[in-house]
Amino acid sequence: MVRLVYHPCAWSTEPDGTGPGECHRHAATINVLPDDIFLEIFAFCVRDPDKHPVFCMRQWRRLVQACQRWRQIIYASPRYLDLLLYCSKGTPVRNLSYWPAFPIAISYHGPYHNDDVIALLKHPDRVRLVDLSITSSQSGRKVVATMQKPFPVLTHLELYALDVPELPVLPSGFLGGSVPCLQQLHFDHIPFPELPTLLLSARDLVSLRLNSIPPTGYISPEAMVAGLAILTRLETLCVDFEFRFPPPEQRRRYPDPPMRAALPSLTEFEFCGRSEYLEDLVARLDAPRLDDFDCRMYLNRVDCLRLPQLSLFINRTENLRFRHAQVEFSNSEANIEPDWFARAHGEPELGRPHFSFSTSFRWSDNITHVAHVLRQIFAIFSNVGYLFIHACDDHPSRRYYIDDTE
Amino acid sequence: MSRRYYIDDTEWLAFLHLFTTVETLHVSGRLAGQVALVLEDVPGEMVAEVLPSLHLLLLDDDGPVESTEKFVSLRQLYGRPVTIVRKEAGRFGAWHRSKGKVP
């Protein structure tokens, strides 16, 4: 048995159990190995889906420096070895002509040269991963304009636009209107009202996270369901609005369409928005395997809260049943977490199933409001045997102390 | 100096009425006194309807907690006995860990 050892300037091999000092005696013997064995060794070294792409790229770049034969073997099998050119501020790849035509991963955050990113995006046939922070409306416009064509091998797209005023709305032609290989789509503060149409081509999508959807990116629940309907592999869904109210022209309610979406693989669902939106959304969704559900709602009044569709949606799941629950009161909200006990005591399911519910309304000092909210989602609590009630230090219950002697 | 909570029993009872399957109720912090007071004031004819499956009530507060003697007696009388355990906040957690599971 041999092991591949990386020394600061080169790779070498050693029989297992020997020290680095003896490796020179065996260095020649590794060359008798056939190419396919080398390929397996290299695959073992560089292919690791759990590792960050930059780690994998460092591995193969070290290996190709060892000798010409190794370089030839590696460069001949980029797909098998899952080789990527990882381009970021820390690992800039400015001149692509110096490198084989491997797929490209683009990851830039913080201040960076926008021209570097634009140059890379001009190779849409090779771009597999895009992970970008948009830092200004000007750079955003350039990126959007460059991504107005198909990216046929794109599997991961993450766009962030924190504190960017007047960010352009992504047009319907974004990514050429088709993302056949896309597996992860994460937007943060990115307005893209035409997203549901794009999703119709995203049959491989596993994770869809829409964080802080701005008003210009509003998507109606009906349109969202239409986009989700094809995503049978979707495991994670996040719909998170940064605004409390939909724009006036979008508050109009539409007659119920027949469209429903079955999401047989969905296990994680995070929602932040108005209860009416959630009701319209979950009325048309089936997610039987859901076991991690986080709800945060914008409310004007708690006593008007009605969540009949949410209750039915929960009833249609198989895993959102709990034996332990916690209701925690703080100054601003009441958090309801049915799985508190399991997580606090390190049970093996690692926090699954999990359900969390909180609102923007200050209602935790009114137990009637708490009871009202619990009634709306009581399907979750129908089997609770252990209930933990806790008030945080900032809870106003302290105000209720009165002195009998006064 | 005696202290007493100003609370609305009806509101709390509406809340507790939801949990018909709860066998163990653990109340921590300042709400322990409120819950204790509410349960103590439950009239006899209702005592079996509030938390009907309750076996164990854990009251966990570093301040004074109201008496629950009447509630315990009535539950016994109506055939639904309850055990009350009081601990200050710090020691209660240690007791749970030593048990290793829900009591």
XYZ file of C-alpha atoms in Angstrom:
509
model
C 0.000 0.000 0.000
C 1.277 3.466 -0.792
C 0.197 6.840 0.371
C 0.361 10.114 -1.475
C 2.172 12.722 0.551
C 2.291 16.410 -0.114
C 5.551 18.117 0.741
C 5.905 21.880 0.458
C 7.348 21.668 -3.045
C 6.063 18.406 -4.478
C 3.982 15.270 -4.114
C 5.599 11.893 -3.480
C 4.587 8.398 -2.477
C 5.552 6.223 0.466
C 4.776 2.678 1.480
C 2.232 2.917 4.239
C 3.894 3.081 7.643
C 7.201 4.647 6.533
C 8.413 8.125 7.302
C 9.144 10.902 4.850
C 12.855 10.192 5.043
C 12.472 6.893 3.190
C 10.215 8.057 0.426
C 13.041 8.460 -2.116
C 13.604 4.661 -2.175
C 10.083 4.119 -3.491
C 9.537 7.237 -5.552
C 10.451 5.466 -8.766
C 8.063 2.586 -8.232
C 4.889 4.623 -8.508
C 5.501 5.231 -12.182
C 4.793 1.567 -12.898
C 1.159 2.162 -11.992
C -1.155 2.391 -14.999
C -2.945 5.617 -15.812
C -6.343 4.407 -14.636
C -4.958 3.671 -11.167
C -3.404 7.112 -11.088
C -6.745 8.549 -12.063
C -8.440 6.830 -9.149
C -5.763 8.116 -6.778
C -6.183 11.643 -8.085
C -9.962 11.408 -7.871
C -9.582 10.373 -4.249
C -7.433 13.443 -3.635
C -9.412 16.135 -5.451
C -13.048 15.039 -5.540
C -14.837 15.857 -2.337
C -18.312 17.362 -2.534
C -18.125 18.281 1.137
C -15.055 20.453 0.621
C -15.112 24.019 -0.648
C -14.276 24.262 -4.372
C -11.201 26.345 -3.625
C -9.773 23.478 -1.582
C -10.349 21.047 -4.452
C -8.707 23.413 -6.921
C -5.638 23.795 -4.701
C -5.363 20.020 -4.610
C -5.367 19.494 -8.354
C -3.081 22.493 -8.980
C -0.504 20.900 -6.685
C -0.830 17.550 -8.406
C -0.319 18.916 -11.932
C 2.944 20.479 -10.784
C 4.421 17.086 -9.857
C 5.324 15.895 -13.363
C 4.184 15.988 -16.959
C 2.528 12.561 -16.826
C 0.396 13.465 -13.853
C -0.577 16.716 -15.528
C -1.605 14.864 -18.683
C -3.676 12.348 -16.769
C -5.448 15.052 -14.788
C -6.061 17.377 -17.723
C -7.429 14.481 -19.774
C -10.249 13.778 -17.278
C -11.650 17.074 -16.035
C -15.202 15.798 -15.851
C -14.313 12.631 -13.940
C -12.168 14.578 -11.506
C -14.781 17.334 -11.303
C -12.138 19.989 -11.945
C -13.097 23.631 -11.613
C -11.260 26.865 -12.188
C -12.168 28.646 -8.985
C -11.945 32.395 -9.474
C -12.158 34.744 -6.515
C -10.334 37.691 -5.039
C -7.966 35.284 -3.312
C -7.464 33.054 -6.345
C -7.769 35.340 -9.359
C -7.673 33.724 -12.783
C -7.307 36.691 -15.090
C -6.032 34.995 -18.222
C -8.131 31.959 -18.991
C -5.994 31.065 -22.010
C -3.253 29.810 -19.684
C -5.569 27.107 -18.349
C -7.427 24.164 -19.827
C -11.060 24.862 -20.599
C -12.411 23.564 -17.302
C -15.724 24.746 -15.884
C -15.482 28.049 -14.037
C -16.583 28.936 -10.522
C -16.900 32.660 -9.850
C -16.983 33.798 -6.239
C -16.479 37.484 -5.447
C -17.551 39.321 -2.306
C -16.677 42.710 -0.907
C -14.856 45.254 -3.042
C -13.493 43.687 -6.213
C -12.665 44.573 -9.771
C -15.930 44.278 -11.634
C -14.063 43.812 -14.910
C -12.636 40.505 -13.625
C -16.123 39.175 -13.023
C -17.483 40.456 -16.329
C -14.565 38.846 -18.196
C -15.339 35.495 -16.597
C -19.074 35.769 -17.241
C -18.330 36.159 -20.924
C -17.704 32.383 -21.013
C -21.282 31.253 -20.301
C -20.675 27.754 -21.682
C -18.122 27.135 -18.917
C -19.585 28.913 -15.894
C -20.830 26.347 -13.404
C -20.986 28.389 -10.209
C -21.698 32.076 -9.614
C -21.512 33.443 -6.070
C -21.505 37.239 -6.223
C -22.124 40.227 -4.024
C -23.438 43.122 -6.071
C -21.753 46.190 -4.599
C -23.346 49.005 -6.605
C -26.218 49.579 -8.980
C -23.710 50.198 -11.765
C -21.908 46.890 -11.275
C -25.294 45.214 -10.900
C -26.412 46.519 -14.271
C -23.220 45.223 -15.907
C -23.562 41.788 -14.337
C -27.231 41.534 -15.326
C -26.472 42.638 -18.876
C -23.716 40.014 -19.182
C -25.983 37.265 -17.866
C -28.673 37.807 -20.494
C -27.759 34.585 -22.278
C -28.006 30.874 -21.495
C -25.519 29.399 -19.026
C -26.071 25.742 -19.904
C -23.804 24.172 -17.234
C -24.669 26.519 -14.386
C -25.487 24.517 -11.248
C -25.137 27.114 -8.464
C -26.244 30.743 -8.547
C -26.018 33.000 -5.507
C -26.509 36.756 -5.842
C -26.458 39.189 -2.932
C -27.198 42.919 -3.090
C -27.029 44.405 0.384
C -27.448 48.172 0.663
C -27.552 48.742 -3.084
C -30.082 51.444 -4.015
C -31.919 51.247 -7.318
C -30.791 47.755 -8.145
C -32.144 46.891 -11.605
C -34.928 44.349 -11.764
C -33.713 41.151 -13.393
C -35.433 40.935 -16.786
C -37.283 37.934 -18.134
C -34.369 37.093 -20.410
C -32.031 36.595 -17.475
C -29.920 33.471 -18.065
C -31.591 33.136 -21.452
C -34.766 32.051 -19.696
C -33.478 28.519 -19.114
C -31.438 26.838 -16.361
C -31.549 23.101 -17.085
C -28.693 22.152 -14.716
C -29.364 24.558 -11.871
C -29.355 22.904 -8.428
C -29.031 25.850 -6.053
C -30.522 29.305 -6.488
C -30.023 31.803 -3.679
C -31.023 35.467 -4.011
C -30.683 38.099 -1.327
C -32.263 41.530 -1.993
C -32.499 40.654 -5.686
C -35.684 41.741 -7.521
C -36.751 39.124 -10.052
C -40.549 39.038 -10.501
C -40.211 36.778 -13.553
C -38.473 34.051 -11.534
C -41.399 31.575 -11.726
C -41.035 31.439 -15.495
C -37.335 30.646 -15.155
C -38.096 27.914 -12.610
C -40.120 26.045 -15.220
C -36.799 24.920 -16.732
C -35.073 24.138 -13.405
C -36.002 20.481 -13.005
C -32.852 19.696 -11.008
C -33.285 22.486 -8.478
C -32.617 21.281 -4.919
C -32.403 24.551 -2.996
C -34.319 27.783 -3.634
C -33.682 30.624 -1.205
C -35.265 34.028 -1.850
C -34.104 36.182 1.044
C -35.242 39.770 1.579
C -37.348 39.990 -1.568
C -37.663 43.730 -2.309
C -40.990 45.330 -3.334
C -39.869 45.462 -6.969
C -39.381 41.702 -6.889
C -42.837 40.774 -5.588
C -44.104 37.415 -6.815
C -47.750 36.545 -6.203
C -48.441 33.257 -4.400
C -50.226 31.955 -7.482
C -47.209 32.659 -9.685
C -44.887 31.181 -7.057
C -46.860 27.931 -6.973
C -46.816 27.771 -10.770
C -43.027 28.039 -10.682
C -42.636 25.509 -7.896
C -44.893 22.911 -9.493
C -42.129 21.343 -11.548
C -39.527 21.223 -8.766
C -39.948 17.643 -7.600
C -36.341 17.487 -6.325
C -36.591 20.646 -4.251
C -35.426 20.045 -0.663
C -35.070 23.598 0.690
C -37.400 26.556 0.102
C -37.099 30.012 1.612
C -39.541 32.836 0.772
C -38.604 35.922 2.754
C -40.073 39.366 2.007
C -38.237 42.399 3.278
C -41.403 44.535 3.144
C -44.533 44.320 5.260
C -47.014 45.176 2.548
C -47.138 44.202 -1.103
C -47.128 47.114 -3.517
C -50.716 48.504 -3.912
C -51.150 47.281 -7.450
C -50.294 43.740 -6.321
C -52.695 43.484 -3.384
C -55.496 42.449 -5.697
C -56.609 38.869 -5.058
C -57.030 36.548 -7.992
C -59.600 33.795 -8.346
C -58.178 30.431 -7.328
C -56.480 28.732 -10.229
C -56.392 24.953 -10.376
C -52.606 24.929 -10.082
C -51.146 22.995 -7.163
C -47.547 22.043 -6.472
C -46.483 18.724 -4.993
C -43.012 18.937 -3.500
C -42.229 15.354 -2.514
C -38.598 16.077 -1.594
C -39.109 19.282 0.383
C -37.848 18.949 3.966
C -37.021 22.565 4.889
C -39.342 25.564 4.471
C -38.671 29.064 5.755
C -41.197 31.865 5.352
C -41.132 35.516 6.356
C -43.999 37.732 5.232
C -47.669 38.361 5.658
C -49.995 35.638 6.881
C -52.349 36.149 3.914
C -49.505 35.343 1.530
C -48.547 32.230 3.470
C -52.155 31.073 3.489
C -52.451 31.503 -0.275
C -49.153 29.714 -0.794
C -49.604 26.677 1.446
C -53.196 26.194 0.271
C -51.667 25.080 -3.013
C -48.636 23.183 -1.695
C -48.150 19.608 -0.575
C -44.895 18.788 1.188
C -45.385 15.453 2.955
C -41.742 15.058 4.010
C -41.389 18.523 5.514
C -39.682 18.365 8.908
C -38.161 21.823 9.376
C -40.550 24.792 9.203
C -39.720 28.331 10.284
C -42.510 30.985 10.126
C -42.004 34.680 10.808
C -44.988 36.879 10.128
C -45.694 40.555 9.731
C -48.910 41.292 11.640
C -50.855 44.439 12.414
C -53.170 42.687 14.849
C -52.931 39.252 16.348
C -56.619 38.726 17.043
C -57.392 38.900 13.316
C -54.891 36.164 12.525
C -56.502 33.227 10.752
C -54.404 30.341 9.480
C -56.788 27.573 8.413
C -54.732 26.681 5.333
C -51.555 26.477 7.374
C -53.212 24.007 9.723
C -54.349 21.882 6.799
C -50.891 22.088 5.239
C -49.316 20.899 8.508
C -51.852 18.080 8.688
C -50.756 16.962 5.226
C -47.170 16.529 6.396
C -45.999 13.264 7.943
C -43.265 14.501 10.262
C -44.444 17.725 11.922
C -45.684 16.013 15.068
C -44.148 16.787 18.429
C -44.123 15.412 21.949
C -42.244 18.351 23.440
C -42.915 22.056 23.050
C -41.613 25.321 24.338
C -43.460 28.632 24.451
C -40.967 31.366 25.255
C -42.151 34.895 26.011
C -39.858 37.840 25.480
C -40.548 41.555 25.415
C -41.306 41.699 21.727
C -42.597 38.299 20.744
C -43.528 34.812 21.743
C -41.515 32.047 20.130
C -43.148 28.696 19.783
C -40.752 25.831 19.226
C -42.192 22.367 19.484
C -38.884 20.567 19.361
C -37.111 22.534 22.078
C -36.639 19.558 24.362
C -35.165 17.293 21.693
C -32.598 19.906 20.702
C -31.726 20.905 24.250
C -31.014 17.313 25.185
C -29.026 16.389 22.097
C -31.287 13.681 20.795
C -29.991 12.027 17.642
C -32.300 13.655 15.122
C -30.235 16.843 15.161
C -33.111 19.199 15.554
C -35.521 17.502 13.203
C -38.435 17.761 13.161
C -38.401 21.472 13.911
C -41.087 24.142 13.855
C -40.674 27.756 14.898
C -43.261 30.531 14.831
C -42.776 34.199 15.643
C -44.339 37.499 14.640
C -43.432 41.155 14.427
C -46.336 42.131 16.666
C -45.774 42.752 20.378
C -48.265 40.314 21.727
C -46.370 38.228 24.201
C -47.650 40.144 27.235
C -51.202 39.196 26.302
C -51.818 35.543 27.001
C -55.093 35.701 25.063
C -53.121 36.552 21.941
C -50.753 33.671 22.585
C -53.659 31.276 22.976
C -55.193 32.638 19.775
C -52.006 32.076 17.806
C -51.608 28.573 19.215
C -55.155 27.718 18.204
C -54.316 28.656 14.613
C -51.515 26.127 14.437
C -52.807 23.605 16.913
C -52.225 20.646 14.623
C -48.596 20.960 15.708
C -49.447 20.615 19.400
C -52.101 17.931 19.328
C -49.720 15.302 20.772
C -47.554 17.424 23.073
C -46.866 15.646 26.354
C -44.168 17.915 27.767
C -44.766 21.669 27.724
C -42.150 24.184 28.792
C -43.243 27.784 29.402
C -40.561 30.349 29.922
C -40.401 34.149 30.228
C -37.180 35.897 29.259
C -35.733 38.551 31.548
C -37.149 41.349 29.389
C -40.698 40.032 29.495
C -43.170 42.580 30.896
C -44.578 40.093 33.407
C -42.361 41.910 35.904
C -44.743 44.869 35.627
C -47.570 42.761 36.957
C -46.043 42.533 40.404
C -48.075 44.710 42.706
C -47.607 45.230 46.346
C -50.508 44.114 48.498
C -49.439 46.510 51.214
C -50.017 49.523 49.001
C -43.987 42.392 52.413
C -46.298 40.106 50.498
C -46.564 40.244 46.753
C -49.248 39.084 44.427
C -49.553 38.933 40.657
C -52.134 40.911 38.801
C -53.309 38.553 36.095
C -56.427 37.510 34.312
C -57.175 33.886 35.194
C -59.543 33.541 32.259
C -56.834 34.315 29.738
C -54.421 31.794 31.192
C -57.107 29.139 31.489
C -57.981 29.602 27.816
C -54.320 29.049 27.032
C -53.919 25.982 29.254
C -57.160 24.472 27.944
C -55.407 23.945 24.612
C -53.022 21.346 25.959
C -55.204 18.369 26.677
C -52.373 15.856 26.144
C -49.722 17.541 28.303
C -48.488 15.234 31.052
C -45.593 17.378 32.267
C -45.811 21.158 32.529
C -42.565 22.949 33.254
C -42.883 26.680 33.940
C -39.719 28.673 34.334
C -39.029 32.221 35.441
C -41.566 34.768 36.551
C -44.464 33.030 34.848
C -44.183 30.155 37.352
C -45.951 32.277 39.949
C -48.666 33.304 37.523
C -49.403 29.754 36.457
C -49.375 28.529 40.052
C -51.873 31.208 41.026
C -54.140 30.428 38.095
C -54.191 26.720 38.895
C -54.808 27.388 42.582
C -57.877 29.463 41.673
C -59.432 26.863 39.361
C -62.872 25.999 40.745
C -63.435 22.417 41.839
C -65.827 21.536 39.058
C -63.247 22.589 36.443
C -60.096 21.153 37.979
C -60.179 17.953 35.933
C -60.759 19.839 32.694
C -57.694 22.036 32.847
C -54.674 20.035 31.695
C -56.585 16.769 32.155
C -53.536 14.573 31.435
C -51.192 16.435 33.766
C -49.133 14.259 36.137
C -46.225 16.537 36.954
C -45.969 20.298 37.419
C -42.454 21.718 37.595
C -42.274 25.277 38.956
C -38.901 26.803 38.426
C -38.520 30.370 39.728
C -35.915 32.161 41.767
C -38.622 34.235 43.431
C -41.529 33.232 45.675
C -44.064 30.929 44.013
C -47.706 30.869 45.017
C -49.160 27.957 46.958
C -50.748 25.124 44.962
C -52.108 23.092 47.864
C -55.752 23.571 46.937
C -55.113 22.586 43.314
C -53.270 19.433 44.406
C -56.053 18.476 46.796
C -58.779 19.005 44.222
C -56.924 17.015 41.574
C -56.570 14.172 44.055
C -60.256 14.431 44.891
C -61.258 14.242 41.229
C -59.010 11.247 40.528
C -56.330 13.113 38.587
C -53.412 13.419 41.009
C -50.577 15.796 40.251
C -47.065 15.958 41.649
C -45.638 19.459 42.136
C -41.888 20.013 42.120
C -40.413 23.420 42.972
C -36.810 24.298 42.347
C -34.886 27.469 41.972
C -33.731 28.053 38.400
C -30.124 26.876 38.657
C -30.702 23.594 40.475
C -33.624 22.535 38.356
C -31.528 22.175 35.215
C -29.059 19.985 37.077
C -31.848 17.701 38.226
C -33.052 17.277 34.641
C -29.627 16.370 33.386
C -29.171 13.763 36.086
C -32.435 12.106 35.092
C -31.379 12.062 31.456
C -34.916 11.973 30.114
C -38.303 13.503 30.502
C -39.673 12.584 33.923
